[in-house]
mmCIF file of C-alpha atoms in Angstrom:
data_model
loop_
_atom_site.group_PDB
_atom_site.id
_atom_site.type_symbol
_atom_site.label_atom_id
_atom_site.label_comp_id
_atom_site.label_asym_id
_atom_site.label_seq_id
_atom_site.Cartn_x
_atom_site.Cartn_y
_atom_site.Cartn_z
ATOM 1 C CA UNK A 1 -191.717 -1.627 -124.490
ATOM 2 C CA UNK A 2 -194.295 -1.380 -121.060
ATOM 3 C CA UNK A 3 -196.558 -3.761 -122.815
ATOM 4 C CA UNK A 4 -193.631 -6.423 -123.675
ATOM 5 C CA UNK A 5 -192.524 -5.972 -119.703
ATOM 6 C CA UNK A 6 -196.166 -6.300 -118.383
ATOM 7 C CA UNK A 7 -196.827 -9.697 -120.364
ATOM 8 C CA UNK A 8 -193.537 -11.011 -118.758
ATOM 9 C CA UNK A 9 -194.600 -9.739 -115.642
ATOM 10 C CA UNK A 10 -197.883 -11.629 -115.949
ATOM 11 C CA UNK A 11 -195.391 -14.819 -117.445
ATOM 12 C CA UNK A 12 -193.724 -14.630 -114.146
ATOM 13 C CA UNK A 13 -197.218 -14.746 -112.002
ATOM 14 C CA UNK A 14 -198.551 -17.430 -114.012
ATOM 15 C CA UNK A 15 -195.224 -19.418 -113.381
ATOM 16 C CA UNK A 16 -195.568 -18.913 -109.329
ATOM 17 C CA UNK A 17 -198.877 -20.137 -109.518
ATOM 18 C CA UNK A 18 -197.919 -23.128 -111.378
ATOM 19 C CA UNK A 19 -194.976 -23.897 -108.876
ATOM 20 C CA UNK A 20 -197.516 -22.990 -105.924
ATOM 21 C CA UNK A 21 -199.727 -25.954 -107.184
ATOM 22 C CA UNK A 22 -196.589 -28.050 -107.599
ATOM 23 C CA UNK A 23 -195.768 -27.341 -104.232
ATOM 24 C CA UNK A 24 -199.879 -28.012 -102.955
ATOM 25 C CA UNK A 25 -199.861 -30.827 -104.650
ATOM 26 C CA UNK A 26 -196.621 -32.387 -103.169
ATOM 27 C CA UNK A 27 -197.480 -31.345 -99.493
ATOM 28 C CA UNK A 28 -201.210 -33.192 -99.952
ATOM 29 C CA UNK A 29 -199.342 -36.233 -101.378
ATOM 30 C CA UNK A 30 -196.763 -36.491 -98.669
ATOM 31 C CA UNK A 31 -198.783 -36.388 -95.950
ATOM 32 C CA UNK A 32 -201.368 -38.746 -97.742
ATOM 33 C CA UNK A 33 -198.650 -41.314 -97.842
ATOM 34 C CA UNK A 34 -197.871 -40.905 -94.218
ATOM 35 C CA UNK A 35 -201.468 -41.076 -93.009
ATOM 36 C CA UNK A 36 -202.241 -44.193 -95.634
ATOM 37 C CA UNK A 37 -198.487 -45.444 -95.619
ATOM 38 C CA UNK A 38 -198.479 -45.701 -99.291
ATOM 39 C CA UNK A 39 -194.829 -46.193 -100.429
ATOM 40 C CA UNK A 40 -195.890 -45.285 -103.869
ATOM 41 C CA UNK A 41 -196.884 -42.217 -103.769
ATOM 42 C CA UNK A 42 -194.160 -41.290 -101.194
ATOM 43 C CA UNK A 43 -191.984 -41.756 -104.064
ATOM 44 C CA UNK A 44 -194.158 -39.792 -106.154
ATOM 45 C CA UNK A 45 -193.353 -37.139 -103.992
ATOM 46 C CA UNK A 46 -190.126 -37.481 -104.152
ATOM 47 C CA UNK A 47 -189.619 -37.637 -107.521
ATOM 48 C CA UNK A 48 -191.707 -34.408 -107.786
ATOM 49 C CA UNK A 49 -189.110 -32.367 -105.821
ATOM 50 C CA UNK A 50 -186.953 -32.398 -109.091
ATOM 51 C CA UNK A 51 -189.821 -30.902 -111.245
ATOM 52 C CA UNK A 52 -190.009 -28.243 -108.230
ATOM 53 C CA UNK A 53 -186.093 -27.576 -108.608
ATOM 54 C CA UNK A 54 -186.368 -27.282 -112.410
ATOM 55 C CA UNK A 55 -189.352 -24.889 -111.851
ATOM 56 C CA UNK A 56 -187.289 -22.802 -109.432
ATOM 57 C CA UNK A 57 -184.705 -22.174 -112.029
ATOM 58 C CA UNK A 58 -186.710 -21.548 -114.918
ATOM 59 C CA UNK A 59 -188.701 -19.040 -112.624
ATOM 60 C CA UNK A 60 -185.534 -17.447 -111.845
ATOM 61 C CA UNK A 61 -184.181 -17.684 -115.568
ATOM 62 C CA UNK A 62 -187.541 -15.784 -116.314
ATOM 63 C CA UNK A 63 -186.469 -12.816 -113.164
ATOM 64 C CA UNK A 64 -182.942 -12.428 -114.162
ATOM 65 C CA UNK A 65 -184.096 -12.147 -117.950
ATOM 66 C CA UNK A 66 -185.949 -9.345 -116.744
ATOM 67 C CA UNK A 67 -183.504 -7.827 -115.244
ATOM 68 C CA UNK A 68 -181.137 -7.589 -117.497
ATOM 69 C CA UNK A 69 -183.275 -6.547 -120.502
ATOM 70 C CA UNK A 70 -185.463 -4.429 -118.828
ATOM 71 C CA UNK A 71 -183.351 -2.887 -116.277
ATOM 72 C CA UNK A 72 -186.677 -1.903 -113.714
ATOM 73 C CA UNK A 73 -186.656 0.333 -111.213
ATOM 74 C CA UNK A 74 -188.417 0.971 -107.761
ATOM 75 C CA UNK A 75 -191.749 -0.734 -107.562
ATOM 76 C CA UNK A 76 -190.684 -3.210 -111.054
ATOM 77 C CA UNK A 77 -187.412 -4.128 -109.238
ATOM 78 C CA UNK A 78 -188.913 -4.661 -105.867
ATOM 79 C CA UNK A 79 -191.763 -7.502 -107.660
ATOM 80 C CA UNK A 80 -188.950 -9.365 -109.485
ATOM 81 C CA UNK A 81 -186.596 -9.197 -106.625
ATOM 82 C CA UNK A 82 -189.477 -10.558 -104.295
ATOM 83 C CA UNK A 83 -190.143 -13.075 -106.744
ATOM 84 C CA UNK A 84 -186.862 -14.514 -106.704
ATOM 85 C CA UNK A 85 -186.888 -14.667 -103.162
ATOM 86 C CA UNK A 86 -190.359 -16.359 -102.958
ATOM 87 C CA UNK A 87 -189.271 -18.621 -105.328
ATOM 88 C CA UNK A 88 -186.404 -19.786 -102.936
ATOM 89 C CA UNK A 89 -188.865 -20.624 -100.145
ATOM 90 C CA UNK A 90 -191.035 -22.080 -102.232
ATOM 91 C CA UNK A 91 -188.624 -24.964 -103.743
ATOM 92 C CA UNK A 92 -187.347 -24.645 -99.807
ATOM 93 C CA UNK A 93 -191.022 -25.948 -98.953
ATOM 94 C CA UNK A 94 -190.936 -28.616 -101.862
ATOM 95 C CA UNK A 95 -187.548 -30.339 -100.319
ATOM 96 C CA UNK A 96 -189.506 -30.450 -96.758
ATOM 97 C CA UNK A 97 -192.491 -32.349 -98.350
ATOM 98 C CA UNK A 98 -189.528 -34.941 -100.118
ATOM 99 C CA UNK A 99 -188.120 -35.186 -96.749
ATOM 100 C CA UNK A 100 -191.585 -36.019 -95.271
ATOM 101 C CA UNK A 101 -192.064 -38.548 -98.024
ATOM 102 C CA UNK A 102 -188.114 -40.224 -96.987
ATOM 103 C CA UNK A 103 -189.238 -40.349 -93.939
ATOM 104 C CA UNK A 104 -192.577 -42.574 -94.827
ATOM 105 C CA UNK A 105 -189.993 -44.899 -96.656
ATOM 106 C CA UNK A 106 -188.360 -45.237 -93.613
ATOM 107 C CA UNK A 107 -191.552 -45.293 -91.387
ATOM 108 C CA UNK A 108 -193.005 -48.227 -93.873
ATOM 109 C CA UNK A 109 -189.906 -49.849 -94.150
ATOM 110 C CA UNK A 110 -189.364 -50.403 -90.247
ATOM 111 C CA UNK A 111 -193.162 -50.916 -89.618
ATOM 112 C CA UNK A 112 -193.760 -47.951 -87.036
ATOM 113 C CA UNK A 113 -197.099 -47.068 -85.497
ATOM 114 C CA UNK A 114 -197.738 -43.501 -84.184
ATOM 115 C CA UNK A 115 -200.903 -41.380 -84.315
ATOM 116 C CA UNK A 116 -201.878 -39.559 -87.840
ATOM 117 C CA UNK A 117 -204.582 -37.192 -86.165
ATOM 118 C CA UNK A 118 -203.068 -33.715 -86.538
ATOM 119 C CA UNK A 119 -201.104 -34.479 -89.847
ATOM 120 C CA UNK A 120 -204.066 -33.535 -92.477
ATOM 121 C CA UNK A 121 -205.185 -30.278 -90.302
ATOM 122 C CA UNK A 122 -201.456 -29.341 -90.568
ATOM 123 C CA UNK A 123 -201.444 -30.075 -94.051
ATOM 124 C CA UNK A 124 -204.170 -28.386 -95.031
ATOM 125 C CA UNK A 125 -203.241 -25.192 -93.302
ATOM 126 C CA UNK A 126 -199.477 -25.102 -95.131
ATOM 127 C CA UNK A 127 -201.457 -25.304 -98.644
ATOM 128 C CA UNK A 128 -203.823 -22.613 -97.759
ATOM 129 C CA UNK A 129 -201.142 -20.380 -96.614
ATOM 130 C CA UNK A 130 -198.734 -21.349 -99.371
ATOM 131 C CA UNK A 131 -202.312 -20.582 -102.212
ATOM 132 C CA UNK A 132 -203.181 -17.669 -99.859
ATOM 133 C CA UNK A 133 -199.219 -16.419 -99.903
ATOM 134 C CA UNK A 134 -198.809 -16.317 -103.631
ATOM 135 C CA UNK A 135 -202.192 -14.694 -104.581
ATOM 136 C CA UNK A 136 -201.808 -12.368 -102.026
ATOM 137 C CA UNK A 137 -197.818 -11.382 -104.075
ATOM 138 C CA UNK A 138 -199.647 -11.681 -107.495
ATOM 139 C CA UNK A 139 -202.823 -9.741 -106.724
ATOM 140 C CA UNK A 140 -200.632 -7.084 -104.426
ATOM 141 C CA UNK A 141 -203.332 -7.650 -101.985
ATOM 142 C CA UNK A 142 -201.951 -6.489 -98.279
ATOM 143 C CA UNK A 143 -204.865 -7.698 -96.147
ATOM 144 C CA UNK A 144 -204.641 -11.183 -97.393
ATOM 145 C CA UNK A 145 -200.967 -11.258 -96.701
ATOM 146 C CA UNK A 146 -202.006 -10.139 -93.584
ATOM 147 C CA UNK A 147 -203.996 -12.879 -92.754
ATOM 148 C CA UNK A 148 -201.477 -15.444 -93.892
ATOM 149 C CA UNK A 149 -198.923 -13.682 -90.900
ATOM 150 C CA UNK A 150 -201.612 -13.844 -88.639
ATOM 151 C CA UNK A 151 -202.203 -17.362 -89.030
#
């Protein structure tokens, strides 16, 4: 029965990896198409917010399967309830880079000029703390959470 519950538990860590590139991958693209105002992959973007939302729910399918099968207590309940809450955030984070990808639309659109300098720094620095964030949860490693806070 612990062996069953440990492979789901791994399921589960694979799955917020795979939403955490999902969610990489749509912040690099969104702020690509600002910088190179490419309409296209704005929508891109956009229309990867609704592969984030379906991974959000199958993530959460996956927690509250646990749940109730399982039934886990203290330090089992506590990693599945996290989970659910990271998961959350995460989709949370996928909706801001959709917005940022409406927003190009717009910007295109109307044919505004403003300065892209600090956009790809601030980019970059989301996706490392979203990759740090999520291996830090999977690999219960405290210091590297650490450092994410501290950034």
């Amino acid at each position: 029965m612990r062996n069953r519950f440990e492979k789901d538990i791994q399921t589960l860590h694979n799955e917020l990896i795979e939403m955490g590139a999902m969610i990489e991958a749509s912040i690099d693209k969104a702020v690509s198409a600002l910088i190179t105002r490419d309409d296209s992959l704005a929508t891109q973007v956009i229309a990867l917010d609704n592969d984030i939302d379906n991974k959000e729910r199958s993530i959460e399918r996956h927690c509250l399967k646990l749940l109730l099968q399982q039934q886990p207590v203290a330090n089992d309940l506590r990693l599945i309830s996290t989970a659910i809450k990271m998961i959350a955030d995460m989709e949370r984070i996928g909706d801001q880079a959709s917005d940022i990808s409406e927003i190009t639309l717009y910007i295109i659109k109307n044919n505004f000029t403003f300065s892209t300098n600090e956009f790809e720094g601030m980019a970059n620095a989301t996706i490392k703390m979203v990759r740090e964030s999520i291996d830090a949860f999977v690999n219960s490693d405290l210091e590297l959470a650490q450092s994410v806070i501290s950034y």
